[in-house]
Amino acid sequence: MTRYEQLAQQLREQIRTGVWQEGDKLPSLRETVRRSGLSLMTVLSAYQLLESQGWVRSRPQSGYFVAPAREATRYSFPQQPLQPAETVDINAFIFSVLQAGNNPDCVALGSAFPDPSLFPQHQLSRALIRVARQMHADVTGVTLPPGCADLRRSIAQRYAARGMEISPDEIVITSGALEALNLSLQALTQPGDWVVVESPAFYGALQAIERHHLKAVAVATDPQQGMDLDALAQALQQYPVKACWLMSHCQNPLGGTMPNANKQRLLALLAEHQISLIEDDVYGELYAGLTPPRPAKAWDTQGRVLHCGSFSKTLATGFRIGWVAAGQQAEAIQRLQLMSTLSTSAPMQLALADYLSSHRYDKHLHTLRRTLEQRKHIFYRAIQREFPASIRVYYAEGSYFLWLELPPHCCATRLYRRALKAGITIAPGRMFAAGEQYRHCFRLNASLPWNARSEAAIKQLAALIAEQLALR
Ligand SMILES: Cc1ncc(COP(=O)(O)O)c(C=O)c1O
């Protein structure tokens, strides 16, 4: 990182932690030069970077001031804090949206994956080549559950760096987080059981519930606070819930991260009812700021949290490597895996273990987080500039999603169809609930590079939204 970027990061952190608050004047350029020993050019570049990212505003002749918080848009919970669904029937819709979006000519604003050019393709290819050269004909030991020992040790070391003691024996390597999540759900439930999910929820949770013939009670979730824990307490009283599935960090689709105090209360509530938590943490490494958040699993003293992660959003989408730190359920998960997919691809596991042993991952993550943060800012500002003022945009720190709400009479599925015809994908709100409560919402992927193509797509989307607004 260059010096001006370091200074910008320091100031950003100070704004985030409240040292400088909205409207405060930052120390003058001259004052910062004196205090930091940096050159005027370096300090000016840092201030200009912060301004380009929306953290501060300059006023001619007066200096730089902290800009209004971006999450000023307050979320209003849906009318009902609990939304029960005896049957979930969403897969056909999800399938059609994902298939239609699988076209490289489209501007992929609906994609759930970050821009693949942000991944270290070259280093990963070299790891694959190294592994292919050394791989023995007999890799049975690697391919049987729980998976490659070196990879599980590397993952355990990453937990240790966050102050969490997770034994490699508790970790099962899976085919992406999706298999980890599905196996976890299967280990905890029988067909017909009730499962708590978020509202809105990652559609993979709804598909898993449909696939395993379960019932869902969706609990209102807020972009800043996470799941509404009072509503969860009510759900646990009213329904014989067998498992709770949620995201503690960078929730998909809202983007928000649950505060630590809420994670602790969540675990206490679930423990009272002896319910296990499936913690979907695929975006946990894409946090904002300097300190990684601790998953709810960090407070789990009873082995009741099944913490699911993957490398799909941070390193290697196509490798399809994930894991679950499964606590009490580690053996059950292995048995289920043996009965279903048998195991995860050996070359991919070995290549990731090889890459992780080079200790480049943290540096890559650092750059990735910074780039994603900058790109999200740029998209957010463009949306504010181009979209009609009646559109609400929820900006949560971390990851790369923006959640948008059209006025209630508008239909985001119709917008999605119109946008698709124009070569742009979006993720319509209907993907994220068993019912229709988010039909006026959609999720945008803000990880794409800002260039003529993405700018044209945002302008086109703005025009299509204006058309929708006119339909009354
Ligand atoms: C919230 C969430 N969980 C899990 C997954 C699946 O992760 P993977 O690709 O590692 O299977 C996704 C992918 O979009 C996701 O958004």
CSV table of C-alpha atoms and ligand atoms in Angstrom, one decimal:
chain,number,residue,atom,x,y,z
A,1,MET,CA,0.0,0.0,0.0
A,2,THR,CA,1.3,3.5,-0.8
A,3,ARG,CA,1.7,6.1,1.9
A,4,TYR,CA,-1.3,8.1,0.8
A,5,GLU,CA,-3.4,5.0,0.8
A,6,GLN,CA,-2.2,4.2,4.3
A,7,LEU,CA,-3.1,7.7,5.5
A,8,ALA,CA,-6.5,7.4,3.8
A,9,GLN,CA,-7.1,4.1,5.5
A,10,GLN,CA,-6.2,5.5,8.9
A,11,LEU,CA,-8.6,8.4,8.5
A,12,ARG,CA,-11.3,6.1,7.2
A,13,GLU,CA,-10.9,4.0,10.3
A,14,GLN,CA,-11.1,7.1,12.5
A,15,ILE,CA,-14.4,8.1,10.8
A,16,ARG,CA,-15.7,4.6,11.1
A,17,THR,CA,-15.0,4.4,14.8
A,18,GLY,CA,-16.5,7.9,15.5
A,19,VAL,CA,-13.3,9.8,16.2
A,20,TRP,CA,-14.5,12.1,13.4
A,21,GLN,CA,-18.3,12.4,13.0
A,22,GLU,CA,-20.6,13.7,10.3
A,23,GLY,CA,-19.9,17.4,9.6
A,24,ASP,CA,-16.6,17.5,11.6
A,25,LYS,CA,-13.8,19.3,9.9
A,26,LEU,CA,-10.7,17.1,9.4
A,27,PRO,CA,-7.3,18.6,10.4
A,28,SER,CA,-6.1,20.9,7.6
A,29,LEU,CA,-3.6,19.6,5.1
A,30,ARG,CA,-0.9,21.7,6.6
A,31,GLU,CA,-1.7,20.4,10.1
A,32,THR,CA,-1.6,16.8,8.9
A,33,VAL,CA,1.7,17.3,7.1
A,34,ARG,CA,3.2,18.7,10.3
A,35,ARG,CA,1.8,15.8,12.5
A,36,SER,CA,2.5,12.9,10.1
A,37,GLY,CA,5.8,14.0,8.5
A,38,LEU,CA,4.4,13.2,5.1
A,39,SER,CA,4.6,15.5,2.1
A,40,LEU,CA,1.9,17.9,1.2
A,41,MET,CA,1.3,15.9,-2.1
A,42,THR,CA,0.9,12.7,-0.1
A,43,VAL,CA,-1.6,14.2,2.3
A,44,LEU,CA,-3.5,15.9,-0.5
A,45,SER,CA,-3.7,12.6,-2.4
A,46,ALA,CA,-5.1,10.9,0.7
A,47,TYR,CA,-7.8,13.5,1.2
A,48,GLN,CA,-8.7,13.4,-2.5
A,49,LEU,CA,-9.0,9.6,-2.3
A,50,LEU,CA,-11.3,9.8,0.7
A,51,GLU,CA,-13.4,12.4,-1.2
A,52,SER,CA,-13.6,10.2,-4.3
A,53,GLN,CA,-14.8,7.4,-2.1
A,54,GLY,CA,-17.5,9.6,-0.5
A,55,TRP,CA,-16.1,9.7,3.1
A,56,VAL,CA,-15.3,13.4,3.1
A,57,ARG,CA,-16.4,16.5,1.2
A,58,SER,CA,-14.2,19.5,0.4
A,59,ARG,CA,-15.5,23.0,0.8
A,60,PRO,CA,-13.6,25.7,-1.1
A,61,GLN,CA,-11.4,27.8,1.2
A,62,SER,CA,-12.6,25.9,4.2
A,63,GLY,CA,-11.1,22.4,4.1
A,64,TYR,CA,-12.4,18.8,4.2
A,65,PHE,CA,-15.5,17.7,6.2
A,66,VAL,CA,-16.8,14.3,7.1
A,67,ALA,CA,-19.6,13.4,4.7
A,68,PRO,CA,-23.0,12.3,5.9
A,69,ALA,CA,-23.1,8.5,6.7
A,70,ARG,CA,-24.1,6.5,3.7
A,71,GLU,CA,-26.4,4.2,5.6
A,72,ALA,CA,-28.6,7.1,6.4
A,73,THR,CA,-31.4,5.2,4.6
A,74,ARG,CA,-33.2,3.6,7.4
A,75,TYR,CA,-34.7,0.2,6.9
A,76,SER,CA,-38.3,-0.4,7.8
A,77,PHE,CA,-39.0,-4.0,8.8
A,78,PRO,CA,-41.6,-5.7,6.7
A,79,GLN,CA,-45.0,-5.5,8.3
A,80,GLN,CA,-44.8,-9.0,9.8
A,81,PRO,CA,-41.8,-9.9,11.8
A,82,LEU,CA,-42.5,-13.6,11.1
A,83,GLN,CA,-43.3,-15.1,7.7
A,84,PRO,CA,-44.1,-18.8,8.0
A,85,ALA,CA,-44.3,-21.0,4.9
A,86,GLU,CA,-45.4,-24.6,5.1
A,87,THR,CA,-44.1,-25.2,1.6
A,88,VAL,CA,-41.3,-23.5,-0.2
A,89,ASP,CA,-41.5,-23.5,-4.0
A,90,ILE,CA,-38.8,-21.2,-5.4
A,91,ASN,CA,-36.3,-23.4,-7.2
A,92,ALA,CA,-37.9,-23.1,-10.7
A,93,PHE,CA,-37.8,-19.3,-10.5
A,94,ILE,CA,-34.2,-19.3,-9.2
A,95,PHE,CA,-33.2,-21.7,-11.9
A,96,SER,CA,-34.7,-19.5,-14.6
A,97,VAL,CA,-33.0,-16.4,-13.3
A,98,LEU,CA,-29.5,-18.0,-12.8
A,99,GLN,CA,-29.7,-19.7,-16.3
A,100,ALA,CA,-30.7,-16.4,-18.0
A,101,GLY,CA,-27.8,-14.6,-16.2
A,102,ASN,CA,-25.3,-17.1,-17.4
A,103,ASN,CA,-24.5,-15.2,-20.5
A,104,PRO,CA,-21.1,-13.5,-20.8
A,105,ASP,CA,-22.5,-10.8,-23.0
A,106,CYS,CA,-24.7,-9.5,-20.2
A,107,VAL,CA,-23.5,-6.9,-17.7
A,108,ALA,CA,-23.7,-9.1,-14.6
A,109,LEU,CA,-25.2,-6.8,-12.0
A,110,GLY,CA,-27.3,-9.7,-10.8
A,111,SER,CA,-24.4,-12.0,-10.2
A,112,ALA,CA,-23.6,-13.3,-6.7
A,113,PHE,CA,-19.9,-13.6,-7.5
A,114,PRO,CA,-17.3,-10.9,-7.4
A,115,ASP,CA,-15.6,-9.8,-10.6
A,116,PRO,CA,-13.4,-12.8,-11.4
A,117,SER,CA,-10.6,-10.6,-12.7
A,118,LEU,CA,-10.0,-9.7,-9.0
A,119,PHE,CA,-8.8,-13.3,-8.3
A,120,PRO,CA,-5.1,-14.3,-8.5
A,121,GLN,CA,-5.6,-16.6,-11.5
A,122,HIS,CA,-2.0,-16.9,-12.4
A,123,GLN,CA,-0.9,-18.0,-8.9
A,124,LEU,CA,-3.8,-20.5,-8.7
A,125,SER,CA,-2.9,-21.9,-12.1
A,126,ARG,CA,0.7,-22.4,-11.0
A,127,ALA,CA,-0.5,-24.2,-7.8
A,128,LEU,CA,-2.6,-26.5,-10.0
A,129,ILE,CA,0.3,-27.3,-12.3
A,130,ARG,CA,2.6,-28.0,-9.3
A,131,VAL,CA,0.0,-30.3,-7.7
A,132,ALA,CA,-0.7,-32.1,-11.0
A,133,ARG,CA,3.0,-32.8,-11.4
A,134,GLN,CA,3.3,-34.2,-7.9
A,135,MET,CA,0.0,-36.0,-7.5
A,136,HIS,CA,0.2,-39.7,-6.9
A,137,ALA,CA,-2.1,-42.0,-8.7
A,138,ASP,CA,-3.6,-43.0,-5.4
A,139,VAL,CA,-5.3,-39.9,-3.8
A,140,THR,CA,-8.0,-41.9,-2.0
A,141,GLY,CA,-6.9,-40.6,1.4
A,142,VAL,CA,-7.4,-37.0,0.2
A,143,THR,CA,-10.7,-37.7,-1.5
A,144,LEU,CA,-12.5,-39.4,1.4
A,145,PRO,CA,-14.3,-37.2,4.0
A,146,PRO,CA,-13.2,-35.1,5.9
A,147,GLY,CA,-10.9,-34.1,3.1
A,148,CYS,CA,-7.3,-33.0,2.6
A,149,ALA,CA,-5.5,-32.8,6.0
A,150,ASP,CA,-3.2,-29.9,4.9
A,151,LEU,CA,-6.1,-27.8,3.7
A,152,ARG,CA,-8.1,-28.5,7.0
A,153,ARG,CA,-5.0,-27.4,9.0
A,154,SER,CA,-4.7,-24.2,7.0
A,155,ILE,CA,-8.3,-23.4,7.6
A,156,ALA,CA,-7.9,-24.2,11.3
A,157,GLN,CA,-4.9,-21.8,11.4
A,158,ARG,CA,-7.1,-19.1,9.9
A,159,TYR,CA,-9.6,-19.6,12.7
A,160,ALA,CA,-6.7,-19.5,15.3
A,161,ALA,CA,-5.7,-16.1,13.9
A,162,ARG,CA,-9.1,-14.9,14.9
A,163,GLY,CA,-8.7,-16.3,18.4
A,164,MET,CA,-10.9,-19.4,17.7
A,165,GLU,CA,-9.9,-22.9,18.6
A,166,ILE,CA,-11.2,-25.1,15.9
A,167,SER,CA,-9.6,-28.5,15.5
A,168,PRO,CA,-8.8,-29.7,11.9
A,169,ASP,CA,-10.8,-32.8,13.0
A,170,GLU,CA,-13.9,-30.7,13.2
A,171,ILE,CA,-13.6,-29.4,9.7
A,172,VAL,CA,-15.1,-31.2,6.7
A,173,ILE,CA,-14.1,-30.0,3.2
A,174,THR,CA,-17.0,-29.7,0.8
A,175,SER,CA,-17.9,-28.8,-2.7
A,176,GLY,CA,-18.3,-25.1,-2.1
A,177,ALA,CA,-20.2,-23.7,0.9
A,178,LEU,CA,-23.4,-24.8,-0.7
A,179,GLU,CA,-22.7,-28.5,0.0
A,180,ALA,CA,-21.6,-27.6,3.5
A,181,LEU,CA,-24.8,-25.8,4.2
A,182,ASN,CA,-27.0,-28.5,2.6
A,183,LEU,CA,-25.3,-31.3,4.6
A,184,SER,CA,-25.6,-29.2,7.8
A,185,LEU,CA,-29.3,-28.8,7.2
A,186,GLN,CA,-29.7,-32.5,6.4
A,187,ALA,CA,-27.8,-33.5,9.6
A,188,LEU,CA,-30.1,-31.4,11.8
A,189,THR,CA,-33.5,-32.0,10.3
A,190,GLN,CA,-36.1,-34.5,9.0
A,191,PRO,CA,-38.6,-33.7,6.3
A,192,GLY,CA,-41.5,-31.7,7.7
A,193,ASP,CA,-39.4,-29.9,10.3
A,194,TRP,CA,-39.4,-26.1,10.8
A,195,VAL,CA,-36.3,-24.1,10.1
A,196,VAL,CA,-35.7,-20.4,10.9
A,197,VAL,CA,-34.3,-18.4,8.0
A,198,GLU,CA,-33.7,-14.7,7.4
A,199,SER,CA,-36.2,-12.4,5.7
A,200,PRO,CA,-34.9,-11.6,3.1
A,201,ALA,CA,-32.7,-14.8,2.8
A,202,PHE,CA,-30.0,-16.1,0.5
A,203,TYR,CA,-32.0,-18.1,-2.0
A,204,GLY,CA,-29.7,-21.1,-1.5
A,205,ALA,CA,-31.3,-21.5,2.0
A,206,LEU,CA,-34.8,-21.5,0.4
A,207,GLN,CA,-33.8,-24.0,-2.2
A,208,ALA,CA,-32.3,-26.3,0.4
A,209,ILE,CA,-35.5,-26.1,2.4
A,210,GLU,CA,-37.5,-27.0,-0.7
A,211,ARG,CA,-35.2,-29.8,-1.6
A,212,HIS,CA,-35.3,-31.4,1.9
A,213,HIS,CA,-39.1,-30.9,2.2
A,214,LEU,CA,-38.9,-28.6,5.2
A,215,LYS,CA,-41.0,-25.7,6.5
A,216,ALA,CA,-39.6,-22.2,6.8
A,217,VAL,CA,-40.3,-19.5,9.3
A,218,ALA,CA,-38.6,-16.4,7.9
A,219,VAL,CA,-37.6,-13.8,10.6
A,220,ALA,CA,-37.3,-10.1,9.7
A,221,THR,CA,-33.7,-9.1,9.2
A,222,ASP,CA,-32.2,-5.6,9.2
A,223,PRO,CA,-29.1,-4.5,7.2
A,224,GLN,CA,-27.4,-3.0,10.2
A,225,GLN,CA,-28.5,-5.3,13.1
A,226,GLY,CA,-29.1,-8.7,11.4
A,227,MET,CA,-32.0,-10.9,12.4
A,228,ASP,CA,-34.6,-9.3,14.7
A,229,LEU,CA,-33.9,-11.3,17.9
A,230,ASP,CA,-37.2,-10.4,19.6
A,231,ALA,CA,-39.0,-11.9,16.5
A,232,LEU,CA,-36.7,-14.9,16.6
A,233,ALA,CA,-37.6,-15.5,20.3
A,234,GLN,CA,-41.3,-15.3,19.2
A,235,ALA,CA,-40.6,-17.8,16.4
A,236,LEU,CA,-38.9,-20.2,18.8
A,237,GLN,CA,-42.0,-20.1,21.1
A,238,GLN,CA,-44.5,-20.6,18.3
A,239,TYR,CA,-42.9,-23.2,16.1
A,240,PRO,CA,-41.1,-26.5,16.9
A,241,VAL,CA,-37.9,-25.2,15.2
A,242,LYS,CA,-35.1,-27.7,14.5
A,243,ALA,CA,-32.4,-25.4,13.1
A,244,CYS,CA,-31.6,-21.8,12.4
A,245,TRP,CA,-29.8,-20.7,9.3
A,246,LEU,CA,-28.4,-17.2,9.0
A,247,MET,CA,-25.5,-15.1,7.9
A,248,SER,CA,-23.7,-13.1,10.6
A,249,HIS,CA,-21.5,-11.1,8.2
A,250,CYS,CA,-22.2,-9.2,5.0
A,251,GLN,CA,-25.7,-10.8,4.7
A,252,ASN,CA,-26.9,-11.7,1.2
A,253,PRO,CA,-28.8,-9.8,-0.1
A,254,LEU,CA,-28.9,-6.9,2.4
A,255,GLY,CA,-25.2,-6.7,3.0
A,256,GLY,CA,-25.2,-6.0,6.8
A,257,THR,CA,-23.2,-7.5,9.6
A,258,MET,CA,-24.6,-8.5,13.0
A,259,PRO,CA,-23.1,-6.8,16.0
A,260,ASN,CA,-21.2,-9.1,18.4
A,261,ALA,CA,-23.6,-8.5,21.2
A,262,ASN,CA,-26.4,-9.7,19.0
A,263,LYS,CA,-24.4,-12.8,18.1
A,264,GLN,CA,-24.1,-13.6,21.8
A,265,ARG,CA,-27.8,-13.1,22.4
A,266,LEU,CA,-28.6,-15.2,19.4
A,267,LEU,CA,-26.6,-18.1,20.7
A,268,ALA,CA,-28.2,-17.8,24.2
A,269,LEU,CA,-31.7,-17.8,22.7
A,270,LEU,CA,-30.9,-20.9,20.6
A,271,ALA,CA,-29.2,-22.7,23.5
A,272,GLU,CA,-32.4,-22.1,25.6
A,273,HIS,CA,-34.3,-24.2,23.0
A,274,GLN,CA,-31.4,-26.5,22.2
A,275,ILE,CA,-31.4,-25.5,18.6
A,276,SER,CA,-28.3,-25.6,16.4
A,277,LEU,CA,-27.1,-22.7,14.2
A,278,ILE,CA,-26.0,-23.0,10.6
A,279,GLU,CA,-23.8,-20.0,10.2
A,280,ASP,CA,-23.3,-19.1,6.5
A,281,ASP,CA,-20.2,-17.1,6.5
A,282,VAL,CA,-19.1,-17.1,2.8
A,283,TYR,CA,-18.5,-13.3,2.9
A,284,GLY,CA,-16.8,-13.2,6.3
A,285,GLU,CA,-13.4,-12.4,4.8
A,286,LEU,CA,-14.8,-9.4,2.9
A,287,TYR,CA,-15.3,-7.3,6.0
A,288,ALA,CA,-14.9,-3.5,6.1
A,289,GLY,CA,-12.2,-1.9,8.3
A,290,LEU,CA,-9.1,-3.3,9.7
A,291,THR,CA,-10.3,-5.9,12.2
A,292,PRO,CA,-11.9,-9.2,11.0
A,293,PRO,CA,-15.3,-9.8,12.7
A,294,ARG,CA,-15.7,-12.9,14.9
A,295,PRO,CA,-18.3,-15.3,13.8
A,296,ALA,CA,-21.0,-16.4,16.2
A,297,LYS,CA,-19.1,-19.7,16.3
A,298,ALA,CA,-16.5,-17.9,18.4
A,299,TRP,CA,-18.9,-17.9,21.3
A,300,ASP,CA,-20.1,-21.5,20.8
A,301,THR,CA,-19.2,-23.5,23.9
A,302,GLN,CA,-21.4,-26.5,23.1
A,303,GLY,CA,-20.4,-27.4,19.5
A,304,ARG,CA,-23.9,-26.3,18.3
A,305,VAL,CA,-22.7,-23.9,15.6
A,306,LEU,CA,-22.0,-25.3,12.1
A,307,HIS,CA,-19.8,-22.6,10.6
A,308,CYS,CA,-19.8,-22.8,6.8
A,309,GLY,CA,-17.2,-21.0,4.6
A,310,SER,CA,-15.7,-21.2,1.2
A,311,PHE,CA,-13.1,-19.8,-1.1
A,312,SER,CA,-15.7,-19.1,-3.9
A,313,LYS,CA,-16.1,-15.4,-3.1
A,314,THR,CA,-12.6,-14.6,-2.2
A,315,LEU,CA,-10.2,-16.7,-4.3
A,316,ALA,CA,-11.3,-19.3,-6.7
A,317,THR,CA,-15.0,-19.4,-7.7
A,318,GLY,CA,-14.7,-22.4,-10.0
A,319,PHE,CA,-12.7,-24.6,-7.7
A,320,ARG,CA,-15.9,-25.3,-5.7
A,321,ILE,CA,-14.1,-25.7,-2.4
A,322,GLY,CA,-15.8,-24.9,0.9
A,323,TRP,CA,-15.9,-26.3,4.4
A,324,VAL,CA,-17.9,-26.7,7.5
A,325,ALA,CA,-16.5,-26.5,11.0
A,326,ALA,CA,-19.3,-28.7,12.3
A,327,GLY,CA,-18.8,-29.1,16.0
A,328,GLN,CA,-20.8,-32.0,17.4
A,329,GLN,CA,-22.1,-32.8,13.9
A,330,ALA,CA,-18.6,-33.4,12.2
A,331,GLU,CA,-19.0,-37.1,12.0
A,332,ALA,CA,-22.7,-37.0,10.9
A,333,ILE,CA,-21.7,-34.6,8.1
A,334,GLN,CA,-18.9,-36.9,6.9
A,335,ARG,CA,-21.3,-39.8,6.8
A,336,LEU,CA,-23.9,-37.8,4.8
A,337,GLN,CA,-21.2,-36.7,2.4
A,338,LEU,CA,-20.0,-40.2,1.8
A,339,MET,CA,-23.5,-41.2,0.9
A,340,SER,CA,-24.1,-38.3,-1.5
A,341,THR,CA,-21.1,-36.8,-3.4
A,342,LEU,CA,-18.5,-39.1,-1.7
A,343,SER,CA,-15.9,-36.4,-1.6
A,344,THR,CA,-14.5,-33.1,-2.9
A,345,SER,CA,-12.2,-33.0,-5.9
A,346,ALA,CA,-8.7,-34.0,-4.8
A,347,PRO,CA,-6.7,-31.8,-7.3
A,348,MET,CA,-8.7,-28.7,-6.3
A,349,GLN,CA,-8.2,-29.3,-2.6
A,350,LEU,CA,-4.4,-29.9,-3.0
A,351,ALA,CA,-4.0,-26.8,-5.2
A,352,LEU,CA,-5.7,-24.6,-2.6
A,353,ALA,CA,-3.6,-26.2,0.2
A,354,ASP,CA,-0.5,-25.4,-2.0
A,355,TYR,CA,-1.6,-21.8,-2.6
A,356,LEU,CA,-2.4,-21.2,1.1
A,357,SER,CA,1.0,-22.5,2.1
A,358,SER,CA,2.6,-19.6,0.1
A,359,HIS,CA,1.1,-17.2,2.7
A,360,ARG,CA,-0.2,-14.9,-0.1
A,361,TYR,CA,-3.8,-15.2,0.7
A,362,ASP,CA,-3.9,-12.4,3.3
A,363,LYS,CA,-2.2,-10.0,1.0
A,364,HIS,CA,-4.6,-10.9,-1.7
A,365,LEU,CA,-7.6,-10.5,0.6
A,366,HIS,CA,-6.3,-7.1,1.7
A,367,THR,CA,-6.2,-5.8,-1.9
A,368,LEU,CA,-9.5,-7.5,-2.7
A,369,ARG,CA,-11.3,-5.8,0.2
A,370,ARG,CA,-9.9,-2.4,-0.7
A,371,THR,CA,-10.9,-2.7,-4.4
A,372,LEU,CA,-14.4,-3.9,-3.5
A,373,GLU,CA,-14.9,-1.1,-1.1
A,374,GLN,CA,-13.8,1.5,-3.7
A,375,ARG,CA,-15.9,-0.1,-6.4
A,376,LYS,CA,-19.0,-0.2,-4.2
A,377,HIS,CA,-18.6,3.5,-3.4
A,378,ILE,CA,-18.4,4.3,-7.0
A,379,PHE,CA,-21.5,2.3,-7.9
A,380,TYR,CA,-23.4,3.8,-4.9
A,381,ARG,CA,-22.6,7.3,-6.0
A,382,ALA,CA,-23.5,6.6,-9.6
A,383,ILE,CA,-26.9,5.2,-8.4
A,384,GLN,CA,-27.6,8.2,-6.3
A,385,ARG,CA,-26.8,10.4,-9.2
A,386,GLU,CA,-28.7,8.5,-11.9
A,387,PHE,CA,-31.6,6.7,-10.3
A,388,PRO,CA,-34.9,8.5,-9.5
A,389,ALA,CA,-34.9,10.0,-6.0
A,390,SER,CA,-37.8,7.7,-4.8
A,391,ILE,CA,-35.5,4.6,-5.0
A,392,ARG,CA,-34.0,3.7,-1.6
A,393,VAL,CA,-30.5,2.3,-1.6
A,394,TYR,CA,-29.1,0.4,1.4
A,395,TYR,CA,-25.4,0.6,1.8
A,396,ALA,CA,-23.9,-1.8,4.3
A,397,GLU,CA,-20.2,-1.9,4.9
A,398,GLY,CA,-18.3,-4.9,3.5
A,399,SER,CA,-18.8,-7.3,0.6
A,400,TYR,CA,-20.1,-6.0,-2.7
A,401,PHE,CA,-23.9,-5.9,-2.7
A,402,LEU,CA,-26.3,-3.0,-2.7
A,403,TRP,CA,-30.0,-3.6,-1.9
A,404,LEU,CA,-32.5,-1.3,-3.6
A,405,GLU,CA,-36.2,-0.7,-2.9
A,406,LEU,CA,-38.6,0.6,-5.5
A,407,PRO,CA,-41.8,2.2,-4.5
A,408,PRO,CA,-44.3,-0.6,-3.4
A,409,HIS,CA,-46.4,-0.5,-6.6
A,410,CYS,CA,-43.3,-1.4,-8.8
A,411,CYS,CA,-42.4,-4.9,-9.7
A,412,ALA,CA,-38.7,-5.7,-9.7
A,413,THR,CA,-39.3,-9.0,-11.6
A,414,ARG,CA,-40.7,-7.0,-14.5
A,415,LEU,CA,-37.7,-4.7,-14.2
A,416,TYR,CA,-35.5,-7.7,-14.3
A,417,ARG,CA,-37.1,-9.0,-17.5
A,418,ARG,CA,-36.8,-5.6,-19.2
A,419,ALA,CA,-33.2,-5.2,-18.1
A,420,LEU,CA,-32.3,-8.7,-19.3
A,421,LYS,CA,-33.6,-7.8,-22.8
A,422,ALA,CA,-31.3,-4.8,-22.6
A,423,GLY,CA,-28.3,-7.1,-21.7
A,424,ILE,CA,-28.2,-6.3,-18.0
A,425,THR,CA,-28.9,-8.7,-15.1
A,426,ILE,CA,-30.2,-7.8,-11.7
A,427,ALA,CA,-31.2,-10.1,-8.8
A,428,PRO,CA,-35.0,-9.5,-8.3
A,429,GLY,CA,-36.3,-9.5,-4.7
A,430,ARG,CA,-38.5,-12.5,-5.4
A,431,MET,CA,-35.4,-14.7,-5.2
A,432,PHE,CA,-34.9,-14.0,-1.6
A,433,ALA,CA,-38.2,-15.0,0.1
A,434,ALA,CA,-40.8,-17.8,-0.1
A,435,GLY,CA,-43.5,-15.1,-0.6
A,436,GLU,CA,-43.9,-11.9,-2.5
A,437,GLN,CA,-42.9,-9.4,0.2
A,438,TYR,CA,-39.7,-8.2,-1.7
A,439,ARG,CA,-41.2,-8.1,-5.2
A,440,HIS,CA,-40.4,-4.3,-5.3
A,441,CYS,CA,-36.7,-4.9,-4.3
A,442,PHE,CA,-33.6,-6.0,-6.1
A,443,ARG,CA,-29.9,-6.7,-5.3
A,444,LEU,CA,-27.0,-5.2,-7.4
A,445,ASN,CA,-23.5,-6.5,-7.6
A,446,ALA,CA,-21.1,-3.6,-7.2
A,447,SER,CA,-17.9,-5.5,-7.7
A,448,LEU,CA,-17.6,-4.8,-11.4
A,449,PRO,CA,-15.0,-2.3,-12.7
A,450,TRP,CA,-16.4,1.2,-13.3
A,451,ASN,CA,-16.0,1.7,-17.1
A,452,ALA,CA,-18.1,2.8,-20.1
A,453,ARG,CA,-20.0,-0.5,-20.1
A,454,SER,CA,-21.0,-0.4,-16.4
A,455,GLU,CA,-21.8,3.3,-16.5
A,456,ALA,CA,-24.1,2.7,-19.6
A,457,ALA,CA,-25.7,-0.2,-17.7
A,458,ILE,CA,-26.5,2.0,-14.7
A,459,LYS,CA,-27.9,4.7,-17.0
A,460,GLN,CA,-30.0,2.2,-18.9
A,461,LEU,CA,-31.3,0.7,-15.6
A,462,ALA,CA,-32.2,4.2,-14.4
A,463,ALA,CA,-34.2,4.7,-17.6
A,464,LEU,CA,-36.1,1.4,-17.1
A,465,ILE,CA,-36.8,2.3,-13.5
A,466,ALA,CA,-38.2,5.6,-14.6
A,467,GLU,CA,-40.5,3.7,-17.0
A,468,GLN,CA,-41.7,1.5,-14.1
A,469,LEU,CA,-42.4,4.4,-11.9
A,470,ALA,CA,-44.6,5.9,-14.6
A,471,LEU,CA,-46.8,2.7,-14.7
A,472,ARG,CA,-49.4,3.3,-12.1
B,1,LIG,C1,-24.9,-16.3,1.0
B,1,LIG,C2,-24.3,-17.4,0.3
B,1,LIG,N1,-24.0,-18.6,0.8
B,1,LIG,C3,-23.5,-19.6,0.1
B,1,LIG,C4,-23.2,-19.5,-1.2
B,1,LIG,C5,-22.6,-20.6,-1.9
B,1,LIG,O1,-21.2,-20.6,-1.9
B,1,LIG,P1,-20.3,-21.6,-2.8
B,1,LIG,O2,-20.2,-21.0,-4.1
B,1,LIG,O3,-19.0,-21.7,-2.0
B,1,LIG,O4,-21.0,-22.9,-2.8
B,1,LIG,C6,-23.4,-18.3,-1.8
B,1,LIG,C7,-23.2,-18.1,-3.3
B,1,LIG,O5,-23.7,-17.3,-3.9
B,1,LIG,C8,-24.0,-17.2,-1.1
B,1,LIG,O6,-24.2,-16.0,-1.7
